Amino acid sequence: MLNSRHLFGIPPSLQSAYKFNTTVYVPLIVCNHYYVTSKSKDTCIILDSNITGILHYTKSDNSTEQFKFNISGYADGSCQQTQYINISFNSSVGLTNSSLIIYFKRRNDSFQISNFTLTVNFEQKLNATEPRYIYLMDEHAELDVSTSIDEAYKCSEVILSFRGGSTINLHNTRLIAYAHFNTTEFPGNQEYDICQLDVRTSDLVPIVVGICLAALVVIVLIAYLVGRARAKRQGYASV
């Protein structure tokens, strides 16, 4: 927060009669845009996502603790044959000098996530049995993040599952690897491959709308028939 006084246009002799207290708030910008560049300054990986996690760890009394945390930091990585992005971060819940690494592999004309690890350093207040721990990818993790080289991957939620039940959640994700961009941003004409989760959700919308319209037609028809039957009974009664 910055406090400043600006008395522009007021003579110095009269400035003491005026009191200004202008408060300027400097916003704290959460970093959710990550990229990796090569030695030639080409961008090979871009990841836009709000990243959260649920972590399980063992305390010194052998009890298991779980807590949620956010990931916001800076990224580096590699643009070599096996590309990866390394996001380094700290967390106010008690994690310091920690990192999330996501590895990619190229297969023909497509790329996909091949592996991921989470390395955390627990602060003493968390009372963890091991101050440093490496979480490895669950062998049953679903690696459905895959698309062609020319397209970027887009999904409302991507879940990275680790052994022991810990997870990393990537929300509102846009991702591309093995790219050759001369900018660190997605091009305006970038094409996207939408994940199956969002495709199923978008398919449900017209189905739900159709069911609602059909139900409305049935209700109107029933109301019409009931009204017509009542009108007939009233006609007979008047005769």
JSON list of C-alpha atoms in Angstrom, two decimals:
[
{"chain": "A", "resi": 1, "resn": "MET", "atom": "CA", "xyz": [0.00, 0.00, 0.00]},
{"chain": "A", "resi": 2, "resn": "LEU", "atom": "CA", "xyz": [1.40, 3.37, -1.03]},
{"chain": "A", "resi": 3, "resn": "ASN", "atom": "CA", "xyz": [0.35, 6.68, 0.50]},
{"chain": "A", "resi": 4, "resn": "SER", "atom": "CA", "xyz": [0.95, 9.83, -1.53]},
{"chain": "A", "resi": 5, "resn": "ARG", "atom": "CA", "xyz": [-0.18, 13.44, -1.67]},
{"chain": "A", "resi": 6, "resn": "HIS", "atom": "CA", "xyz": [-0.55, 15.28, -4.94]},
{"chain": "A", "resi": 7, "resn": "LEU", "atom": "CA", "xyz": [-1.37, 19.02, -4.79]},
{"chain": "A", "resi": 8, "resn": "PHE", "atom": "CA", "xyz": [-1.10, 19.79, -8.47]},
{"chain": "A", "resi": 9, "resn": "GLY", "atom": "CA", "xyz": [-2.48, 23.18, -9.52]},
{"chain": "A", "resi": 10, "resn": "ILE", "atom": "CA", "xyz": [-2.64, 24.58, -5.95]},
{"chain": "A", "resi": 11, "resn": "PRO", "atom": "CA", "xyz": [-0.27, 27.40, -5.06]},
{"chain": "A", "resi": 12, "resn": "PRO", "atom": "CA", "xyz": [2.34, 26.43, -2.45]},
{"chain": "A", "resi": 13, "resn": "SER", "atom": "CA", "xyz": [1.08, 29.14, -0.10]},
{"chain": "A", "resi": 14, "resn": "LEU", "atom": "CA", "xyz": [-2.36, 27.48, 0.02]},
{"chain": "A", "resi": 15, "resn": "GLN", "atom": "CA", "xyz": [-1.31, 23.84, 0.07]},
{"chain": "A", "resi": 16, "resn": "SER", "atom": "CA", "xyz": [-1.29, 23.70, 3.87]},
{"chain": "A", "resi": 17, "resn": "ALA", "atom": "CA", "xyz": [-5.03, 24.39, 3.85]},
{"chain": "A", "resi": 18, "resn": "TYR", "atom": "CA", "xyz": [-5.72, 21.24, 1.89]},
{"chain": "A", "resi": 19, "resn": "LYS", "atom": "CA", "xyz": [-5.34, 17.71, 3.19]},
{"chain": "A", "resi": 20, "resn": "PHE", "atom": "CA", "xyz": [-5.14, 14.87, 0.72]},
{"chain": "A", "resi": 21, "resn": "ASN", "atom": "CA", "xyz": [-4.65, 11.23, 1.56]},
{"chain": "A", "resi": 22, "resn": "THR", "atom": "CA", "xyz": [-4.66, 9.16, -1.62]},
{"chain": "A", "resi": 23, "resn": "THR", "atom": "CA", "xyz": [-4.24, 5.43, -1.05]},
{"chain": "A", "resi": 24, "resn": "VAL", "atom": "CA", "xyz": [-2.90, 3.36, -3.92]},
{"chain": "A", "resi": 25, "resn": "TYR", "atom": "CA", "xyz": [-3.26, -0.40, -3.66]},
{"chain": "A", "resi": 26, "resn": "VAL", "atom": "CA", "xyz": [-0.68, -2.52, -5.46]},
{"chain": "A", "resi": 27, "resn": "PRO", "atom": "CA", "xyz": [-2.39, -5.82, -6.40]},
{"chain": "A", "resi": 28, "resn": "LEU", "atom": "CA", "xyz": [-0.74, -9.13, -5.65]},
{"chain": "A", "resi": 29, "resn": "ILE", "atom": "CA", "xyz": [-0.76, -10.97, -8.98]},
{"chain": "A", "resi": 30, "resn": "VAL", "atom": "CA", "xyz": [-1.03, -14.74, -8.73]},
{"chain": "A", "resi": 31, "resn": "CYS", "atom": "CA", "xyz": [1.13, -16.39, -11.35]},
{"chain": "A", "resi": 32, "resn": "ASN", "atom": "CA", "xyz": [-0.80, -18.98, -13.34]},
{"chain": "A", "resi": 33, "resn": "HIS", "atom": "CA", "xyz": [1.01, -18.60, -16.66]},
{"chain": "A", "resi": 34, "resn": "TYR", "atom": "CA", "xyz": [4.05, -20.82, -17.09]},
{"chain": "A", "resi": 35, "resn": "TYR", "atom": "CA", "xyz": [6.33, -21.45, -20.04]},
{"chain": "A", "resi": 36, "resn": "VAL", "atom": "CA", "xyz": [9.65, -23.06, -20.97]},
{"chain": "A", "resi": 37, "resn": "THR", "atom": "CA", "xyz": [12.03, -21.64, -23.55]},
{"chain": "A", "resi": 38, "resn": "SER", "atom": "CA", "xyz": [14.97, -23.23, -25.35]},
{"chain": "A", "resi": 39, "resn": "LYS", "atom": "CA", "xyz": [18.51, -21.91, -25.66]},
{"chain": "A", "resi": 40, "resn": "SER", "atom": "CA", "xyz": [17.48, -20.34, -28.97]},
{"chain": "A", "resi": 41, "resn": "LYS", "atom": "CA", "xyz": [14.65, -18.50, -27.12]},
{"chain": "A", "resi": 42, "resn": "ASP", "atom": "CA", "xyz": [11.88, -20.53, -28.77]},
{"chain": "A", "resi": 43, "resn": "THR", "atom": "CA", "xyz": [9.00, -21.44, -26.46]},
{"chain": "A", "resi": 44, "resn": "CYS", "atom": "CA", "xyz": [8.31, -25.19, -26.38]},
{"chain": "A", "resi": 45, "resn": "ILE", "atom": "CA", "xyz": [5.90, -25.52, -23.42]},
{"chain": "A", "resi": 46, "resn": "ILE", "atom": "CA", "xyz": [3.10, -23.20, -22.31]},
{"chain": "A", "resi": 47, "resn": "LEU", "atom": "CA", "xyz": [0.83, -23.99, -19.38]},
{"chain": "A", "resi": 48, "resn": "ASP", "atom": "CA", "xyz": [-2.02, -21.74, -18.26]},
{"chain": "A", "resi": 49, "resn": "SER", "atom": "CA", "xyz": [-3.74, -23.12, -15.18]},
{"chain": "A", "resi": 50, "resn": "ASN", "atom": "CA", "xyz": [-4.83, -22.43, -11.62]},
{"chain": "A", "resi": 51, "resn": "ILE", "atom": "CA", "xyz": [-3.17, -25.24, -9.68]},
{"chain": "A", "resi": 52, "resn": "THR", "atom": "CA", "xyz": [-4.27, -26.63, -6.32]},
{"chain": "A", "resi": 53, "resn": "GLY", "atom": "CA", "xyz": [-3.36, -29.76, -4.42]},
{"chain": "A", "resi": 54, "resn": "ILE", "atom": "CA", "xyz": [-4.44, -32.16, -1.69]},
{"chain": "A", "resi": 55, "resn": "LEU", "atom": "CA", "xyz": [-1.50, -33.61, 0.20]},
{"chain": "A", "resi": 56, "resn": "HIS", "atom": "CA", "xyz": [-1.34, -36.60, 2.55]},
{"chain": "A", "resi": 57, "resn": "TYR", "atom": "CA", "xyz": [1.66, -36.95, 4.86]},
{"chain": "A", "resi": 58, "resn": "THR", "atom": "CA", "xyz": [2.66, -38.84, 8.00]},
{"chain": "A", "resi": 59, "resn": "LYS", "atom": "CA", "xyz": [3.30, -37.00, 11.25]},
{"chain": "A", "resi": 60, "resn": "SER", "atom": "CA", "xyz": [5.86, -37.96, 13.86]},
{"chain": "A", "resi": 61, "resn": "ASP", "atom": "CA", "xyz": [3.16, -39.72, 15.92]},
{"chain": "A", "resi": 62, "resn": "ASN", "atom": "CA", "xyz": [2.42, -41.96, 12.87]},
{"chain": "A", "resi": 63, "resn": "SER", "atom": "CA", "xyz": [-0.94, -40.30, 12.26]},
{"chain": "A", "resi": 64, "resn": "THR", "atom": "CA", "xyz": [-1.88, -39.24, 8.72]},
{"chain": "A", "resi": 65, "resn": "GLU", "atom": "CA", "xyz": [-2.63, -35.62, 7.99]},
{"chain": "A", "resi": 66, "resn": "GLN", "atom": "CA", "xyz": [-4.28, -34.08, 4.92]},
{"chain": "A", "resi": 67, "resn": "PHE", "atom": "CA", "xyz": [-4.33, -30.46, 3.81]},
{"chain": "A", "resi": 68, "resn": "LYS", "atom": "CA", "xyz": [-5.07, -28.37, 0.74]},
{"chain": "A", "resi": 69, "resn": "PHE", "atom": "CA", "xyz": [-2.66, -25.90, -0.83]},
{"chain": "A", "resi": 70, "resn": "ASN", "atom": "CA", "xyz": [-2.19, -23.68, -3.86]},
{"chain": "A", "resi": 71, "resn": "ILE", "atom": "CA", "xyz": [0.72, -23.69, -6.29]},
{"chain": "A", "resi": 72, "resn": "SER", "atom": "CA", "xyz": [1.93, -20.35, -7.57]},
{"chain": "A", "resi": 73, "resn": "GLY", "atom": "CA", "xyz": [5.54, -19.78, -8.54]},
{"chain": "A", "resi": 74, "resn": "TYR", "atom": "CA", "xyz": [7.90, -19.71, -11.47]},
{"chain": "A", "resi": 75, "resn": "ALA", "atom": "CA", "xyz": [8.83, -22.28, -14.09]},
{"chain": "A", "resi": 76, "resn": "ASP", "atom": "CA", "xyz": [11.82, -23.63, -15.93]},
{"chain": "A", "resi": 77, "resn": "GLY", "atom": "CA", "xyz": [12.38, -26.91, -17.72]},
{"chain": "A", "resi": 78, "resn": "SER", "atom": "CA", "xyz": [13.76, -28.50, -20.86]},
{"chain": "A", "resi": 79, "resn": "CYS", "atom": "CA", "xyz": [12.95, -28.35, -24.57]},
{"chain": "A", "resi": 80, "resn": "GLN", "atom": "CA", "xyz": [15.00, -31.44, -25.40]},
{"chain": "A", "resi": 81, "resn": "GLN", "atom": "CA", "xyz": [13.61, -34.75, -26.63]},
{"chain": "A", "resi": 82, "resn": "THR", "atom": "CA", "xyz": [11.97, -35.53, -23.28]},
{"chain": "A", "resi": 83, "resn": "GLN", "atom": "CA", "xyz": [10.47, -32.17, -22.44]},
{"chain": "A", "resi": 84, "resn": "TYR", "atom": "CA", "xyz": [9.38, -31.16, -18.96]},
{"chain": "A", "resi": 85, "resn": "ILE", "atom": "CA", "xyz": [8.21, -28.16, -16.98]},
{"chain": "A", "resi": 86, "resn": "ASN", "atom": "CA", "xyz": [9.39, -27.60, -13.42]},
{"chain": "A", "resi": 87, "resn": "ILE", "atom": "CA", "xyz": [7.20, -25.28, -11.31]},
{"chain": "A", "resi": 88, "resn": "SER", "atom": "CA", "xyz": [8.94, -24.13, -8.13]},
{"chain": "A", "resi": 89, "resn": "PHE", "atom": "CA", "xyz": [6.75, -22.79, -5.33]},
{"chain": "A", "resi": 90, "resn": "ASN", "atom": "CA", "xyz": [6.27, -22.07, -1.65]},
{"chain": "A", "resi": 91, "resn": "SER", "atom": "CA", "xyz": [3.01, -22.40, 0.24]},
{"chain": "A", "resi": 92, "resn": "SER", "atom": "CA", "xyz": [1.80, -20.57, 3.33]},
{"chain": "A", "resi": 93, "resn": "VAL", "atom": "CA", "xyz": [0.44, -23.82, 4.76]},
{"chain": "A", "resi": 94, "resn": "GLY", "atom": "CA", "xyz": [3.99, -24.99, 5.45]},
{"chain": "A", "resi": 95, "resn": "LEU", "atom": "CA", "xyz": [5.76, -25.99, 2.21]},
{"chain": "A", "resi": 96, "resn": "THR", "atom": "CA", "xyz": [9.06, -24.39, 1.18]},
{"chain": "A", "resi": 97, "resn": "ASN", "atom": "CA", "xyz": [11.33, -24.78, -1.85]},
{"chain": "A", "resi": 98, "resn": "SER", "atom": "CA", "xyz": [8.94, -27.31, -3.36]},
{"chain": "A", "resi": 99, "resn": "SER", "atom": "CA", "xyz": [8.47, -28.25, -7.00]},
{"chain": "A", "resi": 100, "resn": "LEU", "atom": "CA", "xyz": [6.03, -29.92, -9.38]},
{"chain": "A", "resi": 101, "resn": "ILE", "atom": "CA", "xyz": [7.60, -31.50, -12.47]},
{"chain": "A", "resi": 102, "resn": "ILE", "atom": "CA", "xyz": [5.47, -32.65, -15.41]},
{"chain": "A", "resi": 103, "resn": "TYR", "atom": "CA", "xyz": [7.15, -34.72, -18.13]},
{"chain": "A", "resi": 104, "resn": "PHE", "atom": "CA", "xyz": [5.99, -35.03, -21.74]},
{"chain": "A", "resi": 105, "resn": "LYS", "atom": "CA", "xyz": [6.74, -37.45, -24.52]},
{"chain": "A", "resi": 106, "resn": "ARG", "atom": "CA", "xyz": [6.21, -37.18, -28.24]},
{"chain": "A", "resi": 107, "resn": "ARG", "atom": "CA", "xyz": [4.61, -40.00, -30.19]},
{"chain": "A", "resi": 108, "resn": "ASN", "atom": "CA", "xyz": [4.37, -39.55, -33.96]},
{"chain": "A", "resi": 109, "resn": "ASP", "atom": "CA", "xyz": [2.47, -36.26, -34.41]},
{"chain": "A", "resi": 110, "resn": "SER", "atom": "CA", "xyz": [1.10, -35.97, -30.87]},
{"chain": "A", "resi": 111, "resn": "PHE", "atom": "CA", "xyz": [2.32, -35.22, -27.36]},
{"chain": "A", "resi": 112, "resn": "GLN", "atom": "CA", "xyz": [1.13, -36.46, -23.98]},
{"chain": "A", "resi": 113, "resn": "ILE", "atom": "CA", "xyz": [1.98, -36.35, -20.28]},
{"chain": "A", "resi": 114, "resn": "SER", "atom": "CA", "xyz": [4.21, -39.31, -19.49]},
{"chain": "A", "resi": 115, "resn": "ASN", "atom": "CA", "xyz": [5.11, -38.78, -15.83]},
{"chain": "A", "resi": 116, "resn": "PHE", "atom": "CA", "xyz": [5.01, -36.28, -12.97]},
{"chain": "A", "resi": 117, "resn": "THR", "atom": "CA", "xyz": [6.55, -35.87, -9.52]},
{"chain": "A", "resi": 118, "resn": "LEU", "atom": "CA", "xyz": [5.96, -33.57, -6.56]},
{"chain": "A", "resi": 119, "resn": "THR", "atom": "CA", "xyz": [8.86, -32.75, -4.25]},
{"chain": "A", "resi": 120, "resn": "VAL", "atom": "CA", "xyz": [7.97, -30.94, -1.02]},
{"chain": "A", "resi": 121, "resn": "ASN", "atom": "CA", "xyz": [9.93, -29.62, 1.94]},
{"chain": "A", "resi": 122, "resn": "PHE", "atom": "CA", "xyz": [7.79, -29.54, 5.09]},
{"chain": "A", "resi": 123, "resn": "GLU", "atom": "CA", "xyz": [8.20, -26.74, 7.59]},
{"chain": "A", "resi": 124, "resn": "GLN", "atom": "CA", "xyz": [8.84, -27.84, 11.15]},
{"chain": "A", "resi": 125, "resn": "LYS", "atom": "CA", "xyz": [5.38, -26.71, 12.29]},
{"chain": "A", "resi": 126, "resn": "LEU", "atom": "CA", "xyz": [3.79, -29.54, 10.26]},
{"chain": "A", "resi": 127, "resn": "ASN", "atom": "CA", "xyz": [5.65, -32.10, 12.38]},
{"chain": "A", "resi": 128, "resn": "ALA", "atom": "CA", "xyz": [6.21, -34.46, 9.43]},
{"chain": "A", "resi": 129, "resn": "THR", "atom": "CA", "xyz": [8.24, -37.64, 9.88]},
{"chain": "A", "resi": 130, "resn": "GLU", "atom": "CA", "xyz": [10.36, -36.70, 6.86]},
{"chain": "A", "resi": 131, "resn": "PRO", "atom": "CA", "xyz": [11.21, -33.03, 6.25]},
{"chain": "A", "resi": 132, "resn": "ARG", "atom": "CA", "xyz": [11.63, -33.72, 2.52]},
{"chain": "A", "resi": 133, "resn": "TYR", "atom": "CA", "xyz": [9.43, -36.09, 0.55]},
{"chain": "A", "resi": 134, "resn": "ILE", "atom": "CA", "xyz": [9.05, -36.97, -3.14]},
{"chain": "A", "resi": 135, "resn": "TYR", "atom": "CA", "xyz": [5.56, -37.98, -4.27]},
{"chain": "A", "resi": 136, "resn": "LEU", "atom": "CA", "xyz": [5.58, -40.29, -7.28]},
{"chain": "A", "resi": 137, "resn": "MET", "atom": "CA", "xyz": [2.92, -40.77, -9.93]},
{"chain": "A", "resi": 138, "resn": "ASP", "atom": "CA", "xyz": [0.34, -43.41, -9.11]},
{"chain": "A", "resi": 139, "resn": "GLU", "atom": "CA", "xyz": [0.84, -46.38, -11.43]},
{"chain": "A", "resi": 140, "resn": "HIS", "atom": "CA", "xyz": [-2.93, -46.38, -12.03]},
{"chain": "A", "resi": 141, "resn": "ALA", "atom": "CA", "xyz": [-3.10, -42.67, -12.84]},
{"chain": "A", "resi": 142, "resn": "GLU", "atom": "CA", "xyz": [-5.15, -41.80, -15.91]},
{"chain": "A", "resi": 143, "resn": "LEU", "atom": "CA", "xyz": [-2.88, -40.05, -18.40]},
{"chain": "A", "resi": 144, "resn": "ASP", "atom": "CA", "xyz": [-5.54, -38.80, -20.81]},
{"chain": "A", "resi": 145, "resn": "VAL", "atom": "CA", "xyz": [-3.76, -35.50, -21.50]},
{"chain": "A", "resi": 146, "resn": "SER", "atom": "CA", "xyz": [-2.87, -36.03, -25.13]},
{"chain": "A", "resi": 147, "resn": "THR", "atom": "CA", "xyz": [-3.31, -34.10, -28.37]},
{"chain": "A", "resi": 148, "resn": "SER", "atom": "CA", "xyz": [-1.68, -33.49, -31.73]},
{"chain": "A", "resi": 149, "resn": "ILE", "atom": "CA", "xyz": [1.45, -31.38, -32.01]},
{"chain": "A", "resi": 150, "resn": "ASP", "atom": "CA", "xyz": [-0.42, -28.66, -33.91]},
{"chain": "A", "resi": 151, "resn": "GLU", "atom": "CA", "xyz": [-3.11, -28.30, -31.24]},
{"chain": "A", "resi": 152, "resn": "ALA", "atom": "CA", "xyz": [-3.11, -27.28, -27.60]},
{"chain": "A", "resi": 153, "resn": "TYR", "atom": "CA", "xyz": [-4.92, -29.25, -24.91]},
{"chain": "A", "resi": 154, "resn": "LYS", "atom": "CA", "xyz": [-7.82, -27.54, -23.11]},
{"chain": "A", "resi": 155, "resn": "CYS", "atom": "CA", "xyz": [-9.75, -28.84, -20.11]},
{"chain": "A", "resi": 156, "resn": "SER", "atom": "CA", "xyz": [-11.71, -27.47, -17.15]},
{"chain": "A", "resi": 157, "resn": "GLU", "atom": "CA", "xyz": [-9.98, -29.90, -14.78]},
{"chain": "A", "resi": 158, "resn": "VAL", "atom": "CA", "xyz": [-6.97, -32.20, -15.00]},
{"chain": "A", "resi": 159, "resn": "ILE", "atom": "CA", "xyz": [-6.14, -34.46, -12.05]},
{"chain": "A", "resi": 160, "resn": "LEU", "atom": "CA", "xyz": [-2.61, -35.73, -11.42]},
{"chain": "A", "resi": 161, "resn": "SER", "atom": "CA", "xyz": [-2.80, -38.67, -9.00]},
{"chain": "A", "resi": 162, "resn": "PHE", "atom": "CA", "xyz": [0.10, -39.69, -6.76]},
{"chain": "A", "resi": 163, "resn": "ARG", "atom": "CA", "xyz": [0.76, -42.78, -4.70]},
{"chain": "A", "resi": 164, "resn": "GLY", "atom": "CA", "xyz": [-0.90, -42.60, -1.30]},
{"chain": "A", "resi": 165, "resn": "GLY", "atom": "CA", "xyz": [-3.91, -40.59, -2.46]},
{"chain": "A", "resi": 166, "resn": "SER", "atom": "CA", "xyz": [-2.36, -37.13, -2.91]},
{"chain": "A", "resi": 167, "resn": "THR", "atom": "CA", "xyz": [-3.50, -35.19, -5.98]},
{"chain": "A", "resi": 168, "resn": "ILE", "atom": "CA", "xyz": [-2.68, -32.08, -7.96]},
{"chain": "A", "resi": 169, "resn": "ASN", "atom": "CA", "xyz": [-5.62, -30.40, -9.70]},
{"chain": "A", "resi": 170, "resn": "LEU", "atom": "CA", "xyz": [-5.10, -28.19, -12.74]},
{"chain": "A", "resi": 171, "resn": "HIS", "atom": "CA", "xyz": [-8.15, -25.98, -13.23]},
{"chain": "A", "resi": 172, "resn": "ASN", "atom": "CA", "xyz": [-9.10, -24.23, -16.49]},
{"chain": "A", "resi": 173, "resn": "THR", "atom": "CA", "xyz": [-6.05, -25.64, -18.21]},
{"chain": "A", "resi": 174, "resn": "ARG", "atom": "CA", "xyz": [-4.50, -24.74, -21.55]},
{"chain": "A", "resi": 175, "resn": "LEU", "atom": "CA", "xyz": [-1.38, -26.71, -22.38]},
{"chain": "A", "resi": 176, "resn": "ILE", "atom": "CA", "xyz": [0.97, -27.29, -25.28]},
{"chain": "A", "resi": 177, "resn": "ALA", "atom": "CA", "xyz": [4.35, -29.03, -25.55]},
{"chain": "A", "resi": 178, "resn": "TYR", "atom": "CA", "xyz": [6.86, -29.55, -28.36]},
{"chain": "A", "resi": 179, "resn": "ALA", "atom": "CA", "xyz": [5.87, -26.18, -29.78]},
{"chain": "A", "resi": 180, "resn": "HIS", "atom": "CA", "xyz": [8.13, -23.73, -31.61]},
{"chain": "A", "resi": 181, "resn": "PHE", "atom": "CA", "xyz": [6.72, -20.32, -30.71]},
{"chain": "A", "resi": 182, "resn": "ASN", "atom": "CA", "xyz": [8.61, -17.04, -30.83]},
{"chain": "A", "resi": 183, "resn": "THR", "atom": "CA", "xyz": [6.35, -15.76, -28.04]},
{"chain": "A", "resi": 184, "resn": "THR", "atom": "CA", "xyz": [5.56, -16.95, -24.52]},
{"chain": "A", "resi": 185, "resn": "GLU", "atom": "CA", "xyz": [1.81, -16.57, -25.07]},
{"chain": "A", "resi": 186, "resn": "PHE", "atom": "CA", "xyz": [-0.68, -18.73, -26.94]},
{"chain": "A", "resi": 187, "resn": "PRO", "atom": "CA", "xyz": [-1.25, -17.38, -30.47]},
{"chain": "A", "resi": 188, "resn": "GLY", "atom": "CA", "xyz": [-4.62, -15.77, -31.08]},
{"chain": "A", "resi": 189, "resn": "ASN", "atom": "CA", "xyz": [-5.46, -18.37, -33.74]},
{"chain": "A", "resi": 190, "resn": "GLN", "atom": "CA", "xyz": [-4.39, -21.34, -31.62]},
{"chain": "A", "resi": 191, "resn": "GLU", "atom": "CA", "xyz": [-6.56, -24.45, -32.13]},
{"chain": "A", "resi": 192, "resn": "TYR", "atom": "CA", "xyz": [-7.50, -26.58, -29.13]},
{"chain": "A", "resi": 193, "resn": "ASP", "atom": "CA", "xyz": [-8.33, -30.21, -28.50]},
{"chain": "A", "resi": 194, "resn": "ILE", "atom": "CA", "xyz": [-11.10, -30.26, -25.87]},
{"chain": "A", "resi": 195, "resn": "CYS", "atom": "CA", "xyz": [-10.81, -32.98, -23.21]},
{"chain": "A", "resi": 196, "resn": "GLN", "atom": "CA", "xyz": [-13.39, -35.77, -22.95]},
{"chain": "A", "resi": 197, "resn": "LEU", "atom": "CA", "xyz": [-14.70, -34.38, -19.65]},
{"chain": "A", "resi": 198, "resn": "ASP", "atom": "CA", "xyz": [-15.76, -31.11, -21.27]},
{"chain": "A", "resi": 199, "resn": "VAL", "atom": "CA", "xyz": [-17.01, -32.83, -24.43]},
{"chain": "A", "resi": 200, "resn": "ARG", "atom": "CA", "xyz": [-19.35, -34.99, -22.34]},
{"chain": "A", "resi": 201, "resn": "THR", "atom": "CA", "xyz": [-20.51, -31.91, -20.42]},
{"chain": "A", "resi": 202, "resn": "SER", "atom": "CA", "xyz": [-21.24, -29.98, -23.62]},
{"chain": "A", "resi": 203, "resn": "ASP", "atom": "CA", "xyz": [-23.15, -32.99, -25.03]},
{"chain": "A", "resi": 204, "resn": "LEU", "atom": "CA", "xyz": [-25.35, -33.11, -21.92]},
{"chain": "A", "resi": 205, "resn": "VAL", "atom": "CA", "xyz": [-26.60, -29.55, -22.38]},
{"chain": "A", "resi": 206, "resn": "PRO", "atom": "CA", "xyz": [-28.75, -30.14, -25.50]},
{"chain": "A", "resi": 207, "resn": "ILE", "atom": "CA", "xyz": [-29.98, -33.44, -24.02]},
{"chain": "A", "resi": 208, "resn": "VAL", "atom": "CA", "xyz": [-31.16, -31.73, -20.82]},
{"chain": "A", "resi": 209, "resn": "VAL", "atom": "CA", "xyz": [-32.75, -28.90, -22.80]},
{"chain": "A", "resi": 210, "resn": "GLY", "atom": "CA", "xyz": [-34.54, -31.41, -25.02]},
{"chain": "A", "resi": 211, "resn": "ILE", "atom": "CA", "xyz": [-35.88, -33.33, -22.02]},
{"chain": "A", "resi": 212, "resn": "CYS", "atom": "CA", "xyz": [-37.14, -30.11, -20.42]},
{"chain": "A", "resi": 213, "resn": "LEU", "atom": "CA", "xyz": [-38.90, -29.06, -23.63]},
{"chain": "A", "resi": 214, "resn": "ALA", "atom": "CA", "xyz": [-40.48, -32.50, -24.02]},
{"chain": "A", "resi": 215, "resn": "ALA", "atom": "CA", "xyz": [-41.70, -32.40, -20.41]},
{"chain": "A", "resi": 216, "resn": "LEU", "atom": "CA", "xyz": [-43.15, -28.93, -21.01]},
{"chain": "A", "resi": 217, "resn": "VAL", "atom": "CA", "xyz": [-45.04, -30.17, -24.07]},
{"chain": "A", "resi": 218, "resn": "VAL", "atom": "CA", "xyz": [-46.46, -33.10, -22.08]},
{"chain": "A", "resi": 219, "resn": "ILE", "atom": "CA", "xyz": [-47.57, -30.78, -19.25]},
{"chain": "A", "resi": 220, "resn": "VAL", "atom": "CA", "xyz": [-49.29, -28.41, -21.69]},
{"chain": "A", "resi": 221, "resn": "LEU", "atom": "CA", "xyz": [-51.00, -31.33, -23.44]},
{"chain": "A", "resi": 222, "resn": "ILE", "atom": "CA", "xyz": [-52.25, -32.77, -20.14]},
{"chain": "A", "resi": 223, "resn": "ALA", "atom": "CA", "xyz": [-53.52, -29.35, -19.06]},
{"chain": "A", "resi": 224, "resn": "TYR", "atom": "CA", "xyz": [-55.34, -28.98, -22.38]},
{"chain": "A", "resi": 225, "resn": "LEU", "atom": "CA", "xyz": [-57.00, -32.41, -22.10]},
{"chain": "A", "resi": 226, "resn": "VAL", "atom": "CA", "xyz": [-58.03, -31.79, -18.48]},
{"chain": "A", "resi": 227, "resn": "GLY", "atom": "CA", "xyz": [-59.49, -28.40, -19.40]},
{"chain": "A", "resi": 228, "resn": "ARG", "atom": "CA", "xyz": [-61.36, -29.87, -22.34]},
{"chain": "A", "resi": 229, "resn": "ALA", "atom": "CA", "xyz": [-62.82, -32.65, -20.18]},
{"chain": "A", "resi": 230, "resn": "ARG", "atom": "CA", "xyz": [-64.01, -30.13, -17.59]},
{"chain": "A", "resi": 231, "resn": "ALA", "atom": "CA", "xyz": [-65.60, -28.00, -20.29]},
{"chain": "A", "resi": 232, "resn": "LYS", "atom": "CA", "xyz": [-67.54, -31.01, -21.58]},
{"chain": "A", "resi": 233, "resn": "ARG", "atom": "CA", "xyz": [-68.80, -31.87, -18.09]},
{"chain": "A", "resi": 234, "resn": "GLN", "atom": "CA", "xyz": [-69.94, -28.30, -17.53]},
{"chain": "A", "resi": 235, "resn": "GLY", "atom": "CA", "xyz": [-71.74, -28.38, -20.89]},
{"chain": "A", "resi": 236, "resn": "TYR", "atom": "CA", "xyz": [-73.62, -31.55, -19.97]},
{"chain": "A", "resi": 237, "resn": "ALA", "atom": "CA", "xyz": [-74.56, -30.09, -16.57]},
{"chain": "A", "resi": 238, "resn": "SER", "atom": "CA", "xyz": [-76.06, -26.97, -18.15]},
{"chain": "A", "resi": 239, "resn": "VAL", "atom": "CA", "xyz": [-78.28, -29.10, -20.42]}
]
